[in-house]
Short mmCIF file of C-alpha atoms in Angstrom, two decimals:
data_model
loop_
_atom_site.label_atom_id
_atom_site.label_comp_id
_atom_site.label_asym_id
_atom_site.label_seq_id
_atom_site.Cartn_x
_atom_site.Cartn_y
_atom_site.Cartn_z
CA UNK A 150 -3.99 7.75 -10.77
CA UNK A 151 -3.35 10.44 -12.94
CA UNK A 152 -3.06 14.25 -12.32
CA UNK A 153 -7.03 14.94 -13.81
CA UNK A 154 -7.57 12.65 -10.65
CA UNK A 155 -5.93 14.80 -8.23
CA UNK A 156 -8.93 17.15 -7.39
CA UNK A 157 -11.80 14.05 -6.85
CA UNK A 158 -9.16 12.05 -4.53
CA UNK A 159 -8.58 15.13 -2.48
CA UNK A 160 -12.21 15.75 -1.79
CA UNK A 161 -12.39 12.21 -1.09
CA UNK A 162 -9.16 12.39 1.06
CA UNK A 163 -10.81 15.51 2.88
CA UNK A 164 -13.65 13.35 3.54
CA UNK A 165 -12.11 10.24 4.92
CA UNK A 166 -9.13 11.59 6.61
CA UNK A 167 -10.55 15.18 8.00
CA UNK A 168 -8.09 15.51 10.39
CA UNK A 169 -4.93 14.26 8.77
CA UNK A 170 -6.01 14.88 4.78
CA UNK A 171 -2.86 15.18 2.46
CA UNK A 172 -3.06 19.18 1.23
CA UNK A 173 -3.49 18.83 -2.46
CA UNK A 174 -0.02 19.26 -3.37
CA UNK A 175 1.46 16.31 -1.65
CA UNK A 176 -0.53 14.47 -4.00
CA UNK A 177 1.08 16.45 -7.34
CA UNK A 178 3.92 15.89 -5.69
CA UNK A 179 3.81 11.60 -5.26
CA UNK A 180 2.72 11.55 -9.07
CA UNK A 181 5.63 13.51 -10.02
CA UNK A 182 8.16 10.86 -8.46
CA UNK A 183 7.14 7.73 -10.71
CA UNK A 184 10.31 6.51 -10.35
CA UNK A 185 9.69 5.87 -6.68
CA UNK A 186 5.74 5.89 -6.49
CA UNK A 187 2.86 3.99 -7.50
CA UNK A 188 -1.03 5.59 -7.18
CA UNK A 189 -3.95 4.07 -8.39
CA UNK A 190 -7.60 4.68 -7.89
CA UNK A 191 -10.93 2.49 -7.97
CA UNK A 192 -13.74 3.48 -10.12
CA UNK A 193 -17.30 3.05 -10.29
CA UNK A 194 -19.47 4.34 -13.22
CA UNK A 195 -16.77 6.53 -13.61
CA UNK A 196 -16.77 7.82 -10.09
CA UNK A 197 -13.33 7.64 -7.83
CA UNK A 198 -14.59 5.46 -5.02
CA UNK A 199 -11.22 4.50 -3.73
CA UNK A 200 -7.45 5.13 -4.02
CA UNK A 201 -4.25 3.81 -2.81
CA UNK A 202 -0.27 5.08 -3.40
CA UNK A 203 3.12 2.99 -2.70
CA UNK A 204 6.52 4.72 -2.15
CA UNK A 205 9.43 1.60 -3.45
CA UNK A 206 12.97 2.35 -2.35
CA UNK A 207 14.21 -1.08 -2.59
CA UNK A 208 14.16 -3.31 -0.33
CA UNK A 209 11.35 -1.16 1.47
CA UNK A 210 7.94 -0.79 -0.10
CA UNK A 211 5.61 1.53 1.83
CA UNK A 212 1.97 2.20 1.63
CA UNK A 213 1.42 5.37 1.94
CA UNK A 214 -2.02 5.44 1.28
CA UNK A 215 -4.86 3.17 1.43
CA UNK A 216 -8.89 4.91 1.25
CA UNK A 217 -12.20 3.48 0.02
CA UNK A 218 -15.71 5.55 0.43
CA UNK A 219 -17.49 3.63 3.36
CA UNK A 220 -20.39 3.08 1.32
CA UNK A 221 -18.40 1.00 -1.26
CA UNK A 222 -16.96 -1.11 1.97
CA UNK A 223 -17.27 -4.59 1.83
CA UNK A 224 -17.20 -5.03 -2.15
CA UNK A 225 -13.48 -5.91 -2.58
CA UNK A 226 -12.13 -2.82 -3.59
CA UNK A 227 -10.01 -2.50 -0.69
CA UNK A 228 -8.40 -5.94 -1.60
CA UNK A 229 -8.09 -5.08 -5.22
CA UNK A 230 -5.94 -1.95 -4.51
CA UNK A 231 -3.92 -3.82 -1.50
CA UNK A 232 -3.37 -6.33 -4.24
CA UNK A 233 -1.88 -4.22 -6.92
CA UNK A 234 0.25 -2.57 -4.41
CA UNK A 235 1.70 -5.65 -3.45
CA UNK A 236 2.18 -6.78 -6.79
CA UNK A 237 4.04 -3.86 -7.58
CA UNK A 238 6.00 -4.06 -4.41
CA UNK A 239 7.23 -7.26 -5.80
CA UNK A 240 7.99 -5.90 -9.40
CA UNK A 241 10.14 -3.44 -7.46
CA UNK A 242 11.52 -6.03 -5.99
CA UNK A 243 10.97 -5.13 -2.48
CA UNK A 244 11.68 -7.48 0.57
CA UNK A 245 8.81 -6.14 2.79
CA UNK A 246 5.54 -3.81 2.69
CA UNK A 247 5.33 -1.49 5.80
CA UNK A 248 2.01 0.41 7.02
CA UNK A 249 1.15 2.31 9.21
CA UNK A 250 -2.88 1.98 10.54
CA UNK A 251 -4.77 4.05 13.03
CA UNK A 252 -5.14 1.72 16.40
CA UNK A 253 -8.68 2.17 16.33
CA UNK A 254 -9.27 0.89 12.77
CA UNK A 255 -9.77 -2.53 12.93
CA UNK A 256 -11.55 -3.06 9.83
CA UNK A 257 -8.29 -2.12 8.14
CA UNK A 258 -6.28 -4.01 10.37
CA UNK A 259 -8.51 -7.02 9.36
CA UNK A 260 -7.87 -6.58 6.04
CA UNK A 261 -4.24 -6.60 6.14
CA UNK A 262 -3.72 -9.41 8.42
CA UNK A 263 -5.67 -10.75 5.66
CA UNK A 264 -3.28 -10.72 3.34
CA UNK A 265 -0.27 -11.26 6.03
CA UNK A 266 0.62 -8.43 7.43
CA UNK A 267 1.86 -8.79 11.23
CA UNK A 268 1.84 -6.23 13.45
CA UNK A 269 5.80 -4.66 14.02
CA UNK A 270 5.82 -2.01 16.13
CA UNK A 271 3.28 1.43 17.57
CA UNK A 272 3.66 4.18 16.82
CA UNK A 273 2.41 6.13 20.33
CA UNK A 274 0.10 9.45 19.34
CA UNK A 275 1.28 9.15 15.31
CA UNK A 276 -2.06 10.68 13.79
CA UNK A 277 -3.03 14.10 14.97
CA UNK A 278 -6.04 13.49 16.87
CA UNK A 279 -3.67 11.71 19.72
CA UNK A 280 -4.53 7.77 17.84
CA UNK A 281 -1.32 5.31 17.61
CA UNK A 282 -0.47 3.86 14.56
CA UNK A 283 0.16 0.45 14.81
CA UNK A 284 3.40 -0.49 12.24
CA UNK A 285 2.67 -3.54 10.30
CA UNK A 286 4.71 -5.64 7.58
CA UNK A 287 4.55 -8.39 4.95
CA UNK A 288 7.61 -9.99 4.47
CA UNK A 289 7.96 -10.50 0.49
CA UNK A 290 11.70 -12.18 0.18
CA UNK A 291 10.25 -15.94 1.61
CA UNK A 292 7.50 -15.96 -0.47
CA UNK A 293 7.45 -18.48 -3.52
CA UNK A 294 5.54 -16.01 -5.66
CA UNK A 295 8.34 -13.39 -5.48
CA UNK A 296 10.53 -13.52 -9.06
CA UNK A 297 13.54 -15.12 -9.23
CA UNK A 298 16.56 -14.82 -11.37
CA UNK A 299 16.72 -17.31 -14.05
CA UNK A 300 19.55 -19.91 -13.45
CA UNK A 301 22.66 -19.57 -14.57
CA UNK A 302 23.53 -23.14 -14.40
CA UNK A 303 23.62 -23.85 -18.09
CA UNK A 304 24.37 -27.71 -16.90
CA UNK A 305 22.72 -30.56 -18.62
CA UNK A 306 20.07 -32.44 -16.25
CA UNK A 307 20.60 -34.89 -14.35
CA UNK A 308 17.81 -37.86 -13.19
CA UNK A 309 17.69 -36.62 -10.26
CA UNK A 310 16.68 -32.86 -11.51
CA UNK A 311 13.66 -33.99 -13.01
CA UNK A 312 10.03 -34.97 -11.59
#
């Protein structure tokens, strides 16, 4: 996401989100703190049909947003942008992902368990309209896929260190 995306995700953010849509500035503002933030959006035929944003203060990554048009549902698009944020979760070297997801969403709440998340914590009367959020997390630090150091062992192998 760039800032000549700003005013298509906010109509789209109006549209999904009605009663708790980001003003406009919030999202000028994530872009502006790259050091901290990742936004992306999905595109069809050069159309935004879905976004997502990640806030990384090691060891915490945090999705902040998550939003695909319903009428692009079901074609992976969701998964693609879950994916990318938790790639770059892991190249920020974060230990979990956090989330927050309206109660009565379970679509979404499908999707994450999909990829692992497990539900934490609720959040009683989070979203404006009186819905919990429920709190869920993916736990990065035990999974093999997260990057390691290189070893500093510079000590010859032994028979027993190789396959």
């Amino acid at each position: 996401m760039n800032g000549a995306d700003i005013p298509a995700v906010h109509v789209l953010e109006r549209r999904l989100f009605p009663v708790d849509a980001w003003p406009l500035q919030m999202f000028h503002d994530e872009l502006a703190q790259a050091q901290t933030r990742h936004y992306l959006v999905a595109e069809i035929a050069g159309e935004i049909v879905g976004y997502a944003g990640l806030m990384c203060i090691e060891p915490i990554a945090d999705v902040q947003t998550i939003a695909v048009v319903p009428e692009c549902e079901g074609k992976g698009i969701g998964s693609a942008l879950l994916t990318e944020l938790i790639a770059e979760s892991r190249r920020r070297r974060a230990a979990d992902v956090l989330l927050e997801v309206r109660a009565d969403n379970p679509r979404a709440q499908g999707l994450y368990r999909r990829f692992g998340f497990e539900q934490i914590h609720v959040r009683p009367r989070y979203y404006r309209d009186g819905v919990d959020a429920l709190i869920m997390r993916l736990q990065l630090q035990d999974s093999s896929l997260v990057a390691r150091p290189p070893s500093t062992d510079h000590s010859p192998a032994t028979e027993a260190d190789t396959p």
